[in-house]
Short mmCIF file of C-alpha atoms and ligand atoms in Angstrom, two decimals:
data_model
loop_
_atom_site.label_atom_id
_atom_site.label_comp_id
_atom_site.label_asym_id
_atom_site.label_seq_id
_atom_site.Cartn_x
_atom_site.Cartn_y
_atom_site.Cartn_z
CA MET A 1 16.03 -12.16 22.45
CA SER A 2 12.52 -10.25 21.82
CA THR A 3 9.89 -12.92 19.54
CA PHE A 4 7.71 -11.64 16.76
CA ARG A 5 5.03 -13.14 14.75
CA VAL A 6 4.24 -12.57 10.81
CA LEU A 7 2.27 -14.81 8.37
CA LEU A 8 3.81 -14.81 4.51
CA THR A 9 1.25 -14.59 1.57
CA PRO A 10 3.59 -14.37 -1.52
CA GLY A 11 0.91 -15.17 -4.25
CA ASP A 12 1.69 -14.62 -7.14
CA GLY A 13 4.15 -13.82 -10.11
CA ILE A 14 6.41 -11.81 -8.68
CA GLY A 15 5.20 -11.69 -5.18
CA PRO A 16 7.16 -14.85 -4.07
CA GLU A 17 10.23 -12.82 -5.77
CA VAL A 18 10.05 -9.95 -3.82
CA LEU A 19 9.29 -11.89 -0.28
CA ALA A 20 12.39 -13.23 -0.19
CA GLU A 21 14.26 -10.83 -0.38
CA ALA A 22 12.02 -9.18 2.41
CA THR A 23 12.80 -11.87 4.47
CA LYS A 24 16.26 -12.55 3.46
CA VAL A 25 16.69 -8.62 4.61
CA LEU A 26 14.35 -9.47 8.23
CA ALA A 27 17.09 -12.39 8.87
CA ARG A 28 19.63 -9.69 9.22
CA ILE A 29 17.35 -8.14 11.95
CA GLU A 30 17.09 -10.63 13.60
CA ARG A 31 20.84 -10.77 13.75
CA ARG A 32 22.26 -7.46 13.87
CA PHE A 33 18.98 -6.63 16.61
CA ARG A 34 18.84 -10.37 18.65
CA HIS A 35 15.50 -10.78 17.54
CA GLU A 36 13.21 -13.96 15.97
CA PHE A 37 10.71 -13.53 13.57
CA VAL A 38 8.36 -16.91 13.38
CA TYR A 39 6.99 -17.23 9.78
CA GLU A 40 3.99 -18.93 9.39
CA GLU A 41 3.54 -19.26 5.36
CA GLU A 42 0.06 -19.66 4.10
CA THR A 43 -1.56 -20.25 -0.31
CA ILE A 44 -3.45 -17.34 -1.51
CA GLY A 45 -4.42 -15.77 -4.77
CA GLY A 46 -4.29 -17.46 -7.97
CA ALA A 47 -1.74 -19.74 -6.51
CA ALA A 48 -4.69 -21.05 -3.55
CA LEU A 49 -7.79 -20.92 -6.69
CA ASP A 50 -5.79 -23.82 -7.77
CA ARG A 51 -5.13 -25.54 -4.71
CA TYR A 52 -8.32 -24.76 -2.92
CA GLY A 53 -10.88 -23.55 -5.68
CA VAL A 54 -10.47 -20.58 -3.22
CA ALA A 55 -8.26 -17.47 -2.58
CA LEU A 56 -8.33 -16.82 0.71
CA ARG A 57 -9.36 -19.73 3.08
CA PRO A 58 -10.42 -19.35 6.73
CA GLU A 59 -8.03 -20.67 7.87
CA THR A 60 -5.32 -17.95 6.41
CA VAL A 61 -7.28 -15.62 7.85
CA ALA A 62 -7.34 -16.98 11.24
CA LYS A 63 -3.20 -17.53 10.69
CA ALA A 64 -3.28 -13.09 10.40
CA LYS A 65 -4.85 -13.10 13.13
CA ALA A 66 -3.03 -15.19 15.51
CA SER A 67 -0.02 -12.90 13.77
CA GLN A 68 1.28 -9.35 14.93
CA ALA A 69 1.43 -8.77 11.11
CA VAL A 70 1.43 -10.75 7.79
CA LEU A 71 3.74 -9.46 5.00
CA PHE A 72 1.59 -9.62 1.68
CA GLY A 73 3.51 -10.23 -1.60
CA ALA A 74 1.15 -9.60 -5.05
CA VAL A 75 -1.97 -11.58 -6.43
CA GLY A 76 -3.24 -11.74 -9.77
CA GLY A 77 -2.58 -12.92 -13.37
CA PRO A 78 -3.55 -14.16 -16.91
CA LYS A 79 -4.46 -17.33 -16.12
CA TRP A 80 -7.60 -16.23 -13.73
CA ASP A 81 -8.59 -13.04 -15.32
CA ASP A 82 -11.99 -14.19 -17.02
CA PRO A 83 -13.54 -11.64 -16.63
CA ARG A 84 -16.99 -14.65 -16.20
CA ALA A 85 -15.28 -16.31 -13.09
CA ALA A 86 -17.07 -15.40 -10.06
CA ARG A 87 -14.08 -16.37 -7.48
CA ARG A 88 -10.71 -13.70 -8.43
CA PRO A 89 -6.76 -13.92 -7.46
CA GLU A 90 -7.69 -10.71 -5.70
CA ASP A 91 -10.98 -11.86 -3.89
CA ALA A 92 -7.03 -12.49 -1.30
CA ILE A 93 -6.22 -9.12 -0.24
CA LEU A 94 -9.62 -7.80 -0.26
CA GLY A 95 -10.42 -10.46 1.95
CA MET A 96 -7.80 -9.87 4.16
CA ARG A 97 -8.00 -6.08 4.53
CA LYS A 98 -11.99 -6.55 5.04
CA GLN A 99 -11.56 -9.22 7.30
CA LEU A 100 -8.68 -7.25 9.24
CA GLY A 101 -10.44 -4.59 9.32
CA LEU A 102 -7.73 -3.13 8.12
CA PHE A 103 -9.13 0.76 6.60
CA ALA A 104 -5.75 2.81 6.42
CA ASN A 105 -3.76 1.94 3.84
CA LEU A 106 -0.82 4.47 3.94
CA ARG A 107 1.58 4.99 0.63
CA PRO A 108 4.00 7.40 1.54
CA VAL A 109 6.09 8.33 -1.51
CA ARG A 110 9.68 9.40 -1.27
CA ILE A 111 12.06 10.78 -3.81
CA TYR A 112 15.32 9.41 -3.65
CA PRO A 113 17.81 12.72 -4.59
CA GLU A 114 20.07 10.01 -6.32
CA MET A 115 17.04 9.21 -8.49
CA ILE A 116 15.44 12.50 -9.97
CA ALA A 117 17.44 12.95 -12.88
CA GLN A 118 15.97 10.29 -14.73
CA SER A 119 12.36 10.80 -13.52
CA THR A 120 10.16 10.98 -16.79
CA LEU A 121 8.68 14.53 -14.20
CA LYS A 122 10.96 17.34 -13.73
CA PRO A 123 13.60 17.86 -11.64
CA GLU A 124 12.58 21.08 -10.32
CA VAL A 125 9.20 19.64 -10.00
CA LEU A 126 10.13 16.56 -8.42
CA GLU A 127 11.82 18.80 -5.35
CA GLY A 128 10.87 18.93 -1.89
CA VAL A 129 8.46 15.92 -2.79
CA ASP A 130 7.38 13.89 1.02
CA MET A 131 3.63 12.51 1.13
CA VAL A 132 1.98 9.99 2.39
CA VAL A 133 -1.77 8.70 0.53
CA ILE A 134 -4.11 7.33 3.47
CA ARG A 135 -6.37 5.21 1.15
CA GLU A 136 -9.52 4.13 2.63
CA LEU A 137 -9.35 0.82 2.16
CA THR A 138 -12.80 -1.41 3.85
CA GLY A 139 -15.59 0.18 2.37
CA GLY A 140 -16.51 2.75 -0.92
CA LEU A 141 -17.09 1.30 -4.67
CA TYR A 142 -14.36 -1.47 -3.29
CA PHE A 143 -16.67 -2.73 -1.53
CA GLY A 144 -20.79 -1.11 -1.43
CA GLN A 145 -24.06 -3.22 -1.80
CA PRO A 146 -25.38 -3.96 -3.92
CA LYS A 147 -22.44 -5.31 -6.66
CA LYS A 148 -23.61 -7.61 -8.84
CA ARG A 149 -24.37 -7.98 -13.22
CA TRP A 150 -27.31 -9.65 -14.37
CA GLU A 151 -29.07 -9.78 -17.76
CA SER A 152 -32.16 -8.38 -18.71
CA ALA A 153 -34.83 -7.69 -21.64
CA ARG A 154 -32.32 -4.48 -22.57
CA GLY A 155 -28.91 -6.17 -22.56
CA ARG A 156 -26.46 -6.43 -19.54
CA GLN A 157 -25.79 -4.95 -16.85
CA SER A 158 -24.01 -4.44 -13.66
CA VAL A 159 -23.90 -2.52 -10.64
CA ASP A 160 -20.86 -1.20 -7.95
CA THR A 161 -22.80 1.16 -5.16
CA LEU A 162 -19.99 3.58 -3.63
CA ARG A 163 -21.25 4.22 -0.07
CA TYR A 164 -19.92 5.89 3.12
CA SER A 165 -20.87 5.51 6.93
CA GLU A 166 -19.90 8.74 9.00
CA LYS A 167 -17.90 6.48 11.55
CA GLU A 168 -15.80 4.88 8.10
CA VAL A 169 -15.22 8.53 6.95
CA ALA A 170 -14.51 9.65 10.30
CA ARG A 171 -11.96 6.83 11.52
CA VAL A 172 -9.65 7.31 8.71
CA MET A 173 -9.75 11.14 9.32
CA HIS A 174 -8.27 10.91 12.81
CA VAL A 175 -5.78 9.06 11.03
CA GLY A 176 -5.20 11.58 8.75
CA PHE A 177 -4.50 14.61 11.22
CA GLN A 178 -2.68 12.36 13.64
CA LEU A 179 -0.28 11.96 11.12
CA ALA A 180 -0.35 15.25 9.67
CA ARG A 181 0.66 16.72 13.82
CA GLN A 182 3.42 14.38 13.10
CA ARG A 183 4.68 15.83 9.74
CA ARG A 184 4.58 19.18 7.91
CA LYS A 185 0.67 19.45 9.94
CA LYS A 186 -1.02 19.54 6.40
CA LEU A 187 -3.96 17.37 5.30
CA THR A 188 -5.38 16.86 1.76
CA SER A 189 -9.22 15.55 1.59
CA VAL A 190 -9.84 14.46 -2.02
CA ASP A 191 -13.27 13.79 -2.50
CA LYS A 192 -15.47 14.38 -5.30
CA ALA A 193 -17.99 16.68 -3.75
CA ASN A 194 -19.59 18.90 -6.96
CA VAL A 195 -21.31 15.60 -8.49
CA LEU A 196 -21.43 12.57 -5.50
CA ARG A 197 -23.17 12.82 -2.31
CA THR A 198 -20.27 10.12 -0.74
CA GLY A 199 -18.54 13.31 -2.24
CA GLN A 200 -20.96 15.83 -0.41
CA MET A 201 -20.53 14.33 3.17
CA TRP A 202 -16.57 12.54 3.61
CA ARG A 203 -15.89 16.83 3.30
CA GLU A 204 -18.31 17.62 6.07
CA ILE A 205 -16.91 15.41 7.53
CA ALA A 206 -13.17 15.79 6.71
CA VAL A 207 -14.21 20.07 8.18
CA GLU A 208 -15.94 18.34 11.59
CA VAL A 209 -12.59 16.01 12.62
CA GLY A 210 -10.62 18.66 11.02
CA LYS A 211 -11.83 20.84 14.30
CA GLN A 212 -10.38 18.93 16.96
CA TYR A 213 -7.30 19.48 15.00
CA PRO A 214 -6.82 23.44 14.87
CA ASP A 215 -2.93 22.77 14.65
CA VAL A 216 -3.27 21.35 11.15
CA GLU A 217 -3.85 23.11 8.17
CA LEU A 218 -7.52 21.63 5.91
CA GLU A 219 -7.71 21.70 2.15
CA HIS A 220 -9.90 20.00 -0.23
CA ILE A 221 -9.06 19.49 -3.75
CA LEU A 222 -11.33 17.21 -5.97
CA VAL A 223 -10.00 14.10 -7.44
CA ASP A 224 -9.28 15.26 -11.16
CA ALA A 225 -7.45 18.54 -10.39
CA CYS A 226 -5.53 16.34 -7.66
CA ALA A 227 -4.60 14.16 -10.48
CA MET A 228 -3.53 16.65 -12.12
CA TYR A 229 -1.87 18.61 -9.66
CA LEU A 230 0.46 15.81 -8.35
CA ILE A 231 2.36 15.85 -11.67
CA ARG A 232 2.65 19.54 -10.76
CA ARG A 233 3.03 20.66 -7.68
CA PRO A 234 3.60 17.60 -5.62
CA ALA A 235 5.87 18.62 -3.18
CA SER A 236 3.00 21.05 -1.92
CA PHE A 237 1.05 17.87 -0.34
CA ASP A 238 2.12 16.52 3.34
CA VAL A 239 -0.42 14.28 4.14
CA ILE A 240 -3.59 13.07 1.34
CA VAL A 241 -6.65 10.87 2.54
CA THR A 242 -9.14 10.17 -0.03
CA GLU A 243 -11.43 7.08 -0.46
CA ASN A 244 -11.06 4.30 -1.66
CA MET A 245 -10.97 4.02 -5.35
CA PHE A 246 -9.12 7.49 -5.03
CA GLY A 247 -6.94 6.33 -3.61
CA ASP A 248 -6.33 3.50 -5.88
CA ILE A 249 -6.18 5.79 -8.95
CA LEU A 250 -4.24 9.20 -7.12
CA THR A 251 -0.93 6.65 -6.10
CA ASP A 252 -0.31 4.41 -8.98
CA GLU A 253 0.24 7.89 -10.51
CA ALA A 254 2.18 9.08 -7.39
CA ALA A 255 4.42 5.88 -8.00
CA MET A 256 5.63 7.44 -11.23
CA LEU A 257 6.85 10.24 -8.68
CA ALA A 258 9.03 7.54 -7.28
CA GLY A 259 10.21 6.57 -10.32
CA SER A 260 8.70 2.97 -10.16
CA MET A 261 5.68 1.13 -8.62
CA GLY A 262 8.98 -1.48 -7.49
CA MET A 263 9.62 1.95 -5.02
CA MET A 264 6.14 2.82 -3.68
CA PRO A 265 5.53 0.58 -0.23
CA SER A 266 2.22 0.40 2.20
CA ALA A 267 1.05 -0.17 5.44
CA SER A 268 -2.59 -1.09 5.89
CA LEU A 269 -3.98 -0.19 9.95
CA GLY A 270 -6.70 -0.57 11.32
CA ARG A 271 -8.03 -0.52 15.61
CA ARG A 272 -5.28 0.15 17.55
CA THR A 273 -4.93 -1.91 20.62
CA LYS A 274 -4.02 -0.93 23.89
CA ASN A 275 0.20 -0.10 23.72
CA GLY A 276 -0.50 1.64 20.35
CA LEU A 277 0.19 -1.17 18.07
CA GLY A 278 -2.53 -3.55 16.22
CA ILE A 279 -2.17 -6.12 13.62
CA GLY A 280 -1.41 -5.21 10.06
CA LEU A 281 -0.74 -5.49 6.86
CA TYR A 282 2.24 -4.42 4.46
CA GLU A 283 2.06 -4.99 0.74
CA PRO A 284 3.80 -3.28 -2.18
CA ILE A 285 1.31 -1.15 -3.85
CA HIS A 286 2.20 -2.97 -7.20
CA GLY A 287 1.14 -6.05 -8.27
CA SER A 288 2.07 -9.77 -9.39
CA ALA A 289 4.02 -7.81 -12.40
CA PRO A 290 2.96 -9.87 -15.12
CA ASP A 291 5.40 -9.56 -17.62
CA ILE A 292 8.70 -9.25 -15.83
CA ALA A 293 7.09 -12.40 -13.68
CA GLY A 294 9.96 -15.86 -13.20
CA GLN A 295 13.26 -13.20 -14.83
CA GLY A 296 14.71 -11.56 -11.93
CA LYS A 297 13.62 -8.30 -13.59
CA ALA A 298 11.48 -7.51 -9.95
CA ASN A 299 12.05 -4.62 -7.52
CA PRO A 300 12.10 -5.95 -4.36
CA LEU A 301 11.99 -2.25 -2.63
CA ALA A 302 8.80 -2.04 -2.50
CA MET A 303 8.76 -4.81 -0.77
CA ILE A 304 11.56 -4.41 1.96
CA LEU A 305 10.33 -1.02 2.40
CA SER A 306 6.43 -2.03 2.96
CA THR A 307 8.90 -4.46 5.78
CA ALA A 308 10.11 -1.80 7.03
CA MET A 309 7.47 -0.21 8.32
CA MET A 310 5.50 -3.07 9.74
CA LEU A 311 8.96 -3.19 11.85
CA ARG A 312 7.69 0.46 12.72
CA LEU A 313 3.89 0.17 12.66
CA SER A 314 3.24 -2.64 13.68
CA LEU A 315 6.09 -4.21 15.71
CA GLY A 316 7.75 -1.30 18.12
CA LEU A 317 10.98 -1.87 16.17
CA GLU A 318 12.00 1.80 15.08
CA ALA A 319 15.74 1.21 15.04
CA GLU A 320 15.30 -1.39 13.30
CA ALA A 321 12.82 -0.19 10.61
CA ALA A 322 15.19 2.49 10.86
CA ALA A 323 18.26 1.01 9.47
CA ILE A 324 16.21 -1.23 6.57
CA GLU A 325 15.36 2.48 5.66
CA SER A 326 19.53 3.39 5.50
CA ALA A 327 20.47 -0.33 3.97
CA VAL A 328 18.03 1.16 1.27
CA ASP A 329 19.49 4.73 0.63
CA GLY A 330 23.05 2.90 0.57
CA VAL A 331 22.46 0.81 -1.91
CA ILE A 332 20.73 3.48 -4.14
CA GLY A 333 23.35 5.96 -3.21
CA GLU A 334 26.15 3.89 -5.00
CA GLY A 335 24.28 3.26 -7.88
CA TYR A 336 22.23 0.20 -7.87
CA ARG A 337 19.16 -0.63 -9.77
CA THR A 338 16.85 -2.73 -10.80
CA PRO A 339 16.25 -2.82 -14.67
CA ASP A 340 12.31 -0.35 -13.83
CA ILE A 341 14.57 2.49 -12.13
CA ALA A 342 18.17 2.55 -14.33
CA ALA A 343 19.54 4.40 -16.17
CA ALA A 344 22.29 4.57 -18.40
CA GLY A 345 25.42 4.38 -16.09
CA ASP A 346 24.33 2.80 -13.52
CA ASN A 347 24.68 -0.68 -12.55
CA VAL A 348 21.60 -2.40 -12.79
CA VAL A 349 21.05 -6.34 -11.07
CA ASN A 350 18.82 -8.58 -10.95
CA THR A 351 15.90 -8.65 -7.53
CA THR A 352 18.06 -11.06 -5.89
CA LYS A 353 21.44 -9.34 -6.33
CA MET A 354 19.08 -5.85 -4.65
CA GLY A 355 18.08 -8.59 -2.12
CA ASP A 356 21.88 -9.46 -0.82
CA LEU A 357 22.62 -5.72 -1.42
CA VAL A 358 20.25 -4.32 1.04
CA ALA A 359 20.74 -7.03 3.64
CA GLU A 360 24.67 -6.83 3.51
CA ARG A 361 24.13 -2.64 4.77
CA VAL A 362 21.39 -4.46 7.70
P1 NAD B 401 1.56 -4.42 -11.95
O1 NAD B 401 1.50 -3.31 -10.44
O2 NAD B 401 0.91 -5.49 -11.64
O3 NAD B 401 2.32 -4.28 -13.19
C1 NAD B 401 2.23 -2.73 -13.54
C2 NAD B 401 3.70 -2.37 -13.95
O4 NAD B 401 4.68 -2.28 -13.20
C3 NAD B 401 3.97 -3.71 -14.96
O5 NAD B 401 4.32 -3.21 -16.37
C4 NAD B 401 4.86 -4.12 -14.07
O6 NAD B 401 5.79 -5.43 -15.28
C5 NAD B 401 5.45 -3.04 -13.42
N1 NAD B 401 5.66 -3.27 -12.17
C6 NAD B 401 4.80 -3.12 -10.79
N2 NAD B 401 5.55 -3.95 -9.89
C7 NAD B 401 7.29 -4.00 -10.41
C8 NAD B 401 8.19 -3.93 -9.82
N3 NAD B 401 9.04 -5.02 -8.14
N4 NAD B 401 9.48 -4.03 -10.03
C9 NAD B 401 9.60 -3.89 -11.58
N5 NAD B 401 8.43 -3.38 -12.23
C10 NAD B 401 6.95 -3.27 -11.63
O7 NAD B 401 0.15 -4.14 -12.18
P2 NAD B 401 -0.95 -4.61 -13.23
O8 NAD B 401 -0.21 -5.31 -14.57
O9 NAD B 401 -2.25 -4.07 -13.83
O10 NAD B 401 -1.61 -6.09 -12.48
C11 NAD B 401 -1.22 -7.07 -12.85
C12 NAD B 401 -1.76 -8.44 -12.07
O11 NAD B 401 -1.77 -7.90 -10.88
C13 NAD B 401 -3.10 -8.20 -11.70
O12 NAD B 401 -4.16 -9.51 -12.19
C14 NAD B 401 -3.75 -7.40 -10.90
O13 NAD B 401 -5.08 -7.27 -10.58
C15 NAD B 401 -2.87 -7.61 -9.32
N6 NAD B 401 -2.40 -6.43 -8.85
C16 NAD B 401 -2.45 -6.73 -7.32
C17 NAD B 401 -2.00 -5.94 -6.35
C18 NAD B 401 -1.61 -6.78 -4.68
O14 NAD B 401 -2.07 -8.50 -4.95
N7 NAD B 401 -1.78 -6.04 -4.09
C19 NAD B 401 -1.81 -4.96 -6.36
C20 NAD B 401 -2.15 -4.53 -8.33
C21 NAD B 401 -2.50 -5.46 -8.88
C1 IPM B 402 -3.43 -2.17 -5.16
C2 IPM B 402 -4.40 -3.30 -6.44
C3 IPM B 402 -5.77 -3.96 -4.86
C4 IPM B 402 -7.11 -2.87 -5.58
C5 IPM B 402 -6.52 -5.01 -6.49
C6 IPM B 402 -5.19 -6.07 -6.51
C7 IPM B 402 -7.86 -5.80 -5.63
O1 IPM B 402 -5.18 -2.51 -7.20
O2 IPM B 402 -3.63 -2.71 -4.09
O3 IPM B 402 -3.67 -1.30 -5.42
O4 IPM B 402 -7.20 -2.61 -6.02
O5 IPM B 402 -7.07 -2.22 -4.43
MN1 MN B 403 -3.97 -0.84 -7.18
#
């Protein structure tokens, strides 16, 4: 029997609701495959602000570093949304990413054929969509210094800084090219090279790194055009690599290809260790969804599919990951839907029922 150490950080809003369904599914994996998951749980986000005065405690980061993976729910909510607040729940996720060195955020976009008909997009546009957006996660506008607001004689001023080093761009590009090699061998680098200096350097480095992967086709698209192509010809994308904030925005758009934010998992990875695996953080791309929190309406599939990514990418458990993914396929195929992905005639279920259905099929 193998034992794995996993840190759970439920967070706020629907975070705890969807994470509970993920651990329910993992309990079935334990029984079927004879593993043991040893959990630690930490309060983060708004809940931690209320309890400890900070969104992310150093103790929590230490526990994450002592684990093989972190399963992260979601943070944030209207209670902590004061624009003047010095500390925000979101500090928790940004701090985890930065302090664990998780520079590559993989956001796969998969289409379930049974869900195509009810999409807001035309079926012929969605056919064949299968891409992974790799979002650079520890640099760019989110972290560049200076970052501040101040008062001046001419009123309020503020600044954020878009800064990248050669090393930061190159390492995330390598992740993209290596992934593209295992897929359809096409990489789209997304930048704003027509205006931004960082974008010009980004493109230059994409070309340089690409020379080491001559078998992978490299294309460059400006971010504004990419937003348009994502809903015009999404099936043409294989691997997209882009700057932190561009990736944040484009992946919420891409969620509508998958049908809902509740269908979009993610994996955040850093430097790989010798055996090819490294600590990773796994979270749905959605937030705490305050509008539906506490109502049993949250779709847990993004969290459950993130858990499958954890099994595959941080714990090396491929068959176990595939078992979860095919259980999700089964549930979708049988017509079970949470409200966010339901159409007329579907069997609408709540959060816990959806978790039960997936767990039963593992
Ligand atoms: P959101 O992702 O929480 O919600 C956007 C919309 O999608 C809402 O209508 C919501 O009901 C719906 N939705 C999201 N997840 C769903 C799910 N699993 N099932 C069904 N419907 C779902 O984004 P928002 O409303 O812009 O932000 C709310 C809060 O969450 C903010 O405080 C924001 O900072 C935070 N946030 C946190 C994370 C994170 O913790 N990683 C990510 C995004 C946003
Ligand atoms: C995401 C979220 C976060 C981000 C927020 C909550 C800081 O929107 O993971 O996509 O912007 O990275
Ligand atoms: Mn986002």
